C-alpha positions in Angstrom: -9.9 -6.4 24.1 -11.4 -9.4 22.6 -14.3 -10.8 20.3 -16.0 -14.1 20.4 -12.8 -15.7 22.6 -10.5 -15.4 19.4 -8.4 -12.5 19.9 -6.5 -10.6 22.4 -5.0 -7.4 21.8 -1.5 -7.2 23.1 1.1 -4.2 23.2 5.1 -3.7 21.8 7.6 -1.5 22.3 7.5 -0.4 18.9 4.2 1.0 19.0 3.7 4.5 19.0 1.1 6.2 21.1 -1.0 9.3 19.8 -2.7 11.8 21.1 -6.0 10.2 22.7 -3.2 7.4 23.9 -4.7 4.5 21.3 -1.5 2.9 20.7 -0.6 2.3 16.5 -1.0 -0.3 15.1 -3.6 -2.2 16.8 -1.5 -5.9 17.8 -3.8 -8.8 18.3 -2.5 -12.4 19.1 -4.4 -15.4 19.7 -6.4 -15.9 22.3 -4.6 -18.8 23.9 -6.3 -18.7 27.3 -9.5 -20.4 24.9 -6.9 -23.0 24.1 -7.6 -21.3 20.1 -7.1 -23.8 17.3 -5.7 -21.8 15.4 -2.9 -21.0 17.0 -1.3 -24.5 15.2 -4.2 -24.9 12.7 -3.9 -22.2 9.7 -7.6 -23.0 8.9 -9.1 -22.3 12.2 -7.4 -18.7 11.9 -9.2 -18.7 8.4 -12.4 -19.6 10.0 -11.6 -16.5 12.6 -11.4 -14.1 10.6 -14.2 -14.6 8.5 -16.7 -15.0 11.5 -15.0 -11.7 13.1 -14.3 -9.9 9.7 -17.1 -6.8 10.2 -15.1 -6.5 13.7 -12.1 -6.7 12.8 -12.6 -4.0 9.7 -13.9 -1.4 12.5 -10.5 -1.9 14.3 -9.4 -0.9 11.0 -11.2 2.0 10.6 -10.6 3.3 14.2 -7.2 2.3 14.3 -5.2 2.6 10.7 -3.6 -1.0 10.8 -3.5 -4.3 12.7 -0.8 -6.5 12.8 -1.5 -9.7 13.4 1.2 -11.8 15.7 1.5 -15.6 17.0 -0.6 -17.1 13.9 0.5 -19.4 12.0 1.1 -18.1 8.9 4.5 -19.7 7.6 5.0 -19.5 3.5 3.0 -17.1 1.3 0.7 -19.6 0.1 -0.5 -19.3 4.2 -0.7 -15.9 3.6 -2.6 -16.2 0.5 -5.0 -17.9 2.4 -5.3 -15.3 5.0 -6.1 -13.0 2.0 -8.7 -15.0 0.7 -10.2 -15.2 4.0 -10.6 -11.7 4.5 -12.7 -11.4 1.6 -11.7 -7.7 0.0 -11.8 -7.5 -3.6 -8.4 -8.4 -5.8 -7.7 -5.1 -7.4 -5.0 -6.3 -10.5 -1.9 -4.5 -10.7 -2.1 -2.5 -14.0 -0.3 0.6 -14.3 1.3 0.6 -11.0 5.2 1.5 -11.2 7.1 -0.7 -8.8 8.4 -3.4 -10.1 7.2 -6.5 -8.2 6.5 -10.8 -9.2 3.3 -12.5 -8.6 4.3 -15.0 -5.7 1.2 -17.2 -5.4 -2.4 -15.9 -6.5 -2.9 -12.6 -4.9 0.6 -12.6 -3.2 3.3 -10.6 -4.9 6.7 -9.7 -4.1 6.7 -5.6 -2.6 9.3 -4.1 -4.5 12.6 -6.1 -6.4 14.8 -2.4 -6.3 18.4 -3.0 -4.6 17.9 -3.6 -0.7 20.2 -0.4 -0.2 17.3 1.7 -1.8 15.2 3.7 0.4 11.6 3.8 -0.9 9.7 7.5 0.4 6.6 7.4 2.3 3.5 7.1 -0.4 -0.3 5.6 -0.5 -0.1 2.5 -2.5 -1.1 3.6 -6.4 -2.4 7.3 -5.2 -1.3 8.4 -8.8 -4.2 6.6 -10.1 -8.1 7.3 -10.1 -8.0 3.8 -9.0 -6.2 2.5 -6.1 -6.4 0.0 -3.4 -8.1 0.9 0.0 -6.0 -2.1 2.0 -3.3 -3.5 1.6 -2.0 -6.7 3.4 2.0 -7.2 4.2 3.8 -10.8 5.1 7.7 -11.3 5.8 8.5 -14.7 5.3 11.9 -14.8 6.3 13.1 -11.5 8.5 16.8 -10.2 7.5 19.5 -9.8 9.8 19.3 -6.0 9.5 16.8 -3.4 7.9 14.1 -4.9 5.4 11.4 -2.4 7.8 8.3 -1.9 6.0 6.9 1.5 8.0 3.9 3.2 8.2 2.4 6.3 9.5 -1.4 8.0 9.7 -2.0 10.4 7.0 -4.4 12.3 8.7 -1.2 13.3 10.9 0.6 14.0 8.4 -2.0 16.6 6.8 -1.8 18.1 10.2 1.9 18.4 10.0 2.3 19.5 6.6 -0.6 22.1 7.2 1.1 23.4 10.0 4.5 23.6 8.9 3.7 24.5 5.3 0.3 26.4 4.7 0.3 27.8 1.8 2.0 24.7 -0.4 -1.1 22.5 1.1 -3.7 25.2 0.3 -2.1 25.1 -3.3 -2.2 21.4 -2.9 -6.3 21.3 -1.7 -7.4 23.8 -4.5 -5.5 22.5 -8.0 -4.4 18.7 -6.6 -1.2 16.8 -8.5 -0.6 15.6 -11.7 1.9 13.2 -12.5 4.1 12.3 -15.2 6.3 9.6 -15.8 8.7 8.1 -18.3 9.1 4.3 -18.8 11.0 2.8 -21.0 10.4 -0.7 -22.5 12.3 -2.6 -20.3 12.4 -3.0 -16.6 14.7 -0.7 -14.5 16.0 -3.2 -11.6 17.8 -0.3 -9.9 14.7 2.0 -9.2 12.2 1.3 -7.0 9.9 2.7 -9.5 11.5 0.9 -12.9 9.1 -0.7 -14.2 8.9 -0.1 -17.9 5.3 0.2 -19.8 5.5 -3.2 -21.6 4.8 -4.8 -17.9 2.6 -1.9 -16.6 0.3 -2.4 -18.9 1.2 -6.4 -19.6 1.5 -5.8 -23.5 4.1 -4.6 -26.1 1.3 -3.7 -28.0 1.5 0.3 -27.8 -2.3 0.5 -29.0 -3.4 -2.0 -26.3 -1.1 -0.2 -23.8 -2.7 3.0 -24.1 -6.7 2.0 -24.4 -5.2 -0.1 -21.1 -3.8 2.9 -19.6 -6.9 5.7 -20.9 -9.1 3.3 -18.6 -6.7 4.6 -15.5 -6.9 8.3 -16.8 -3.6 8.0 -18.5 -2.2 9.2 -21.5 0.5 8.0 -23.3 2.8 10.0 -25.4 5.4 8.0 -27.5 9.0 8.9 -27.6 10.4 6.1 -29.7 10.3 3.1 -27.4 9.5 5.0 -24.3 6.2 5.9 -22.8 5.3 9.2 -21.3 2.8 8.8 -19.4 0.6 11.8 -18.1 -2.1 11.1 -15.6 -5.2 13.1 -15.6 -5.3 15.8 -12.0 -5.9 13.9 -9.0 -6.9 15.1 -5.6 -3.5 15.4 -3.0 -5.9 15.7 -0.1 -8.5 12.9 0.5 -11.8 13.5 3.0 -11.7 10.2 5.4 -15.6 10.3 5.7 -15.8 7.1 8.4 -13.1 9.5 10.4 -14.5 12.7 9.5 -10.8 14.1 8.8 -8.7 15.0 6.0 -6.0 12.9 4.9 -2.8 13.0 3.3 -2.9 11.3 -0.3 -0.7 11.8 -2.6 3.2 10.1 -3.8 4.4 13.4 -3.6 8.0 13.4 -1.5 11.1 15.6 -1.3 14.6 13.9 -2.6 16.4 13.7 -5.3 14.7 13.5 -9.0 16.8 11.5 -11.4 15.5 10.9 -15.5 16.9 8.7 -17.6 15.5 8.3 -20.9 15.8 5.0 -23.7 15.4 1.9 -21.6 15.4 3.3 -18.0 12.8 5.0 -16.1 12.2 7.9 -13.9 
């Protein structure tokens, strides 16, 4: 498959083929039978993917992810650049929990928790009314062992959890989730979801933290120095209209719940 002689779509070993046998995620590689450009020249992939964007999003939409392989795209102010170039709106990082250091512009760091800490399967931000609808991932240098960033479909996931637990995703479809966290007013380095309220809602202003956090459909309840923050009921189940399917959406996991109150964070 290929569009206006820039991309080819290629096939890995890793990828995992569904049902109707589309293989996820969608690979595409330059198209270096055209002689490309850009497969030296960083602005010539630019120029590619604005000219092919409306494409490329409907391989989004069919397929749940592309990863991009062969370009080059070296240091993160490349990738920066490949963000740009797609053109999606910056969505700023208020209220979101992981703690995480702007990079370059729109690039920041994924999560700064200790590298032997698993982080569960979640939608980006699905605790808040706002959230991102893509996200972009780069690895600028890969480690010698683990440092995977997976993914899966949601709408499998629904299927799964529908199938294997009924009644807990009818409960789920009919009242939703709330969610409540505690952040102290410092940042947790051991947990992937420490960061305190002073840098959620980039204040230590309390008053300017919580109109901040009201505009999210939080509410912040004072326990000294530590925020509790309640978010207002949010949908667990999500209709994909382009799909026509339901969706898993939610941060909701089974493991082990830990709280620790003063200047640590659940």
């Amino acid at each position: 498959m290929a569009t206006g002689n820039s991309f080819r779509e290629v096939e890995l070993p890793q990828q995992k083929a569904l049902e109707d046998g589309v293989l996820f995620p969608m690979v595409l590689s330059p198209n270096t039978s055209n002689n490309c450009a850009y497969t030296t020249e960083l602005s010539s992939f630019e120029d590619a993917i604005r000219a092919h964007k409306p494409w490329l999003e409907s391989l989004l939409v069919k397929r749940g992810a592309i990863l991009f392989r062969g370009f080059p795209v070296i240091s993160p102010s490349d990738f920066n650049n490949i963000v740009v170039a797609f053109g999606f709106p910056e969505m700023p990082y208020v209220g979101g929990t992981a703690p995480r250091t702007q990079v370059v512009d729109r690039v920041y760091t994924a999560n700064e928790s200790p590298l032997d800490k698993e982080i569960p399967f979640h939608h980006e931000m699905a605790y808040l009314s706002v959230f991102p609808t893509k996200l972009l991932f780069f690895c600028e240098e890969e480690p010698e062992a683990g440092g995977e960033t997976p993914i899966v479909l949601s709408h499998i996931i629904y299927e799964k959890m529908k199938e294997r637990h009924p009644n807990f995703v009818a409960k789920l479809e009919k009242h939703g989730l709330t969610y409540i966290k505690i952040a102290g007013d410092d940042d947790d380095p051991s947990s992937y979801t420490g960061r305190s309220w002073k840098t959620a809602y980039k204040t230590d202003d309390k008053t300017i933290a919580e109109e901040r956090a009201a505009k999210l459909g939080i509410k912040l309840e004072w326990m000294g120095n530590t925020a509790k923050a309640i978010l207002n009921t949010l949908p667990a189940i999500r209709f994909d209209r382009e799909n026509i399917r339901k969706t898993w959406f939610n941060s909701s996991y089974v493991g082990p719940a830990t709280m620790k109150i003063g200047n640590r964070n659940t």
